[in-house]
Amino acid sequence: MFQPRSKQPSILVVSGSLRTGSFNTHLARQAVARAPHGVTARLSDAPRVLPHYDGDLDTATPPSDVVAWRQSIADSSAILFVTPTYNHALPGVLKNALDWASRPFGAHSLIGKRAAVLGCSPGTSGSKQGVAYLRTILPFLGMTLVGEEVPLPQIAERVNLETGWVDDSLDALLVETMRLLAS
């Protein structure tokens, strides 16, 4: 099991979208910027770089990207997941990241971490299905959920990808979510 390298509170933020113009990744970046004073927050690129989970690769010397991903989780006191919904569930890259993170089963770095889940969509669903699905999985992996299930529909009206603007209610949600994770 990986050991944290620092006792300073830190929040790892993970987007389930790889798309350059992703609203979910935009929210993830905005959440990083709203970390409470004295708390480090950073956006992970693990979903983009991890190989597909393969038990044959999950040995005492797994791929270096897997080692880095597992260590980044160990170094974090909490994780914010920001996810779209793909086919009424999680995007495959986010599920893959969780598959790598949750090994070895029962002795992995997710156990005991605080977690929050947000998701948005330009349509009316607000990524409700992906958020609900992920909130179901995380406690099984030993994580403690904080915050409520909040779908964020019609996100294009509430953010500007070019300027970084988010509306006031969304800004308040990001600030509160990061506060809960840092508590």
PDB file of N, CA, C and O in Angstrom, residues 50 61-70:
ATOM      1  N   LEU A  50      -3.605   6.244 -18.251  1.00  0.00           N
ATOM      2  CA  LEU A  50      -3.580   4.872 -17.731  1.00  0.00           C
ATOM      3  C   LEU A  50      -3.852   3.845 -18.834  1.00  0.00           C
ATOM      4  O   LEU A  50      -4.731   4.049 -19.676  1.00  0.00           O
ATOM      5  N   THR A  61       5.252  -4.886  -9.938  1.00  0.00           N
ATOM      6  CA  THR A  61       5.826  -3.755 -10.681  1.00  0.00           C
ATOM      7  C   THR A  61       4.864  -3.368 -11.811  1.00  0.00           C
ATOM      8  O   THR A  61       5.131  -3.643 -12.986  1.00  0.00           O
ATOM      9  N   PRO A  62       3.767  -2.689 -11.464  1.00  0.00           N
ATOM     10  CA  PRO A  62       2.804  -2.285 -12.488  1.00  0.00           C
ATOM     11  C   PRO A  62       3.386  -1.162 -13.357  1.00  0.00           C
ATOM     12  O   PRO A  62       4.429  -0.591 -13.028  1.00  0.00           O
ATOM     13  N   PRO A  63       2.710  -0.805 -14.444  1.00  0.00           N
ATOM     14  CA  PRO A  63       3.180   0.287 -15.296  1.00  0.00           C
ATOM     15  C   PRO A  63       3.397   1.579 -14.498  1.00  0.00           C
ATOM     16  O   PRO A  63       2.693   1.842 -13.517  1.00  0.00           O
ATOM     17  N   SER A  64       4.348   2.383 -14.932  1.00  0.00           N
ATOM     18  CA  SER A  64       4.716   3.595 -14.187  1.00  0.00           C
ATOM     19  C   SER A  64       3.550   4.570 -14.026  1.00  0.00           C
ATOM     20  O   SER A  64       3.435   5.228 -12.989  1.00  0.00           O
ATOM     21  N   ASP A  65       2.666   4.670 -15.019  1.00  0.00           N
ATOM     22  CA  ASP A  65       1.513   5.562 -14.886  1.00  0.00           C
ATOM     23  C   ASP A  65       0.565   5.085 -13.782  1.00  0.00           C
ATOM     24  O   ASP A  65      -0.068   5.884 -13.097  1.00  0.00           O
ATOM     25  N   VAL A  66       0.478   3.792 -13.604  1.00  0.00           N
ATOM     26  CA  VAL A  66      -0.342   3.220 -12.533  1.00  0.00           C
ATOM     27  C   VAL A  66       0.284   3.546 -11.175  1.00  0.00           C
ATOM     28  O   VAL A  66      -0.415   3.955 -10.238  1.00  0.00           O
ATOM     29  N   VAL A  67       1.581   3.393 -11.068  1.00  0.00           N
ATOM     30  CA  VAL A  67       2.282   3.715  -9.822  1.00  0.00           C
ATOM     31  C   VAL A  67       2.063   5.186  -9.473  1.00  0.00           C
ATOM     32  O   VAL A  67       1.729   5.529  -8.326  1.00  0.00           O
ATOM     33  N   ALA A  68       2.196   6.064 -10.450  1.00  0.00           N
ATOM     34  CA  ALA A  68       1.999   7.503 -10.212  1.00  0.00           C
ATOM     35  C   ALA A  68       0.567   7.802  -9.796  1.00  0.00           C
ATOM     36  O   ALA A  68       0.331   8.616  -8.887  1.00  0.00           O
ATOM     37  N   TRP A  69      -0.409   7.164 -10.429  1.00  0.00           N
ATOM     38  CA  TRP A  69      -1.822   7.351 -10.094  1.00  0.00           C
ATOM     39  C   TRP A  69      -2.110   6.901  -8.667  1.00  0.00           C
ATOM     40  O   TRP A  69      -2.708   7.625  -7.884  1.00  0.00           O
ATOM     41  N   ARG A  70      -1.644   5.735  -8.314  1.00  0.00           N
ATOM     42  CA  ARG A  70      -1.875   5.228  -6.958  1.00  0.00           C
ATOM     43  C   ARG A  70      -1.181   6.109  -5.918  1.00  0.00           C
ATOM     44  O   ARG A  70      -1.741   6.361  -4.848  1.00  0.00           O
TER      45      ARG A  70
END
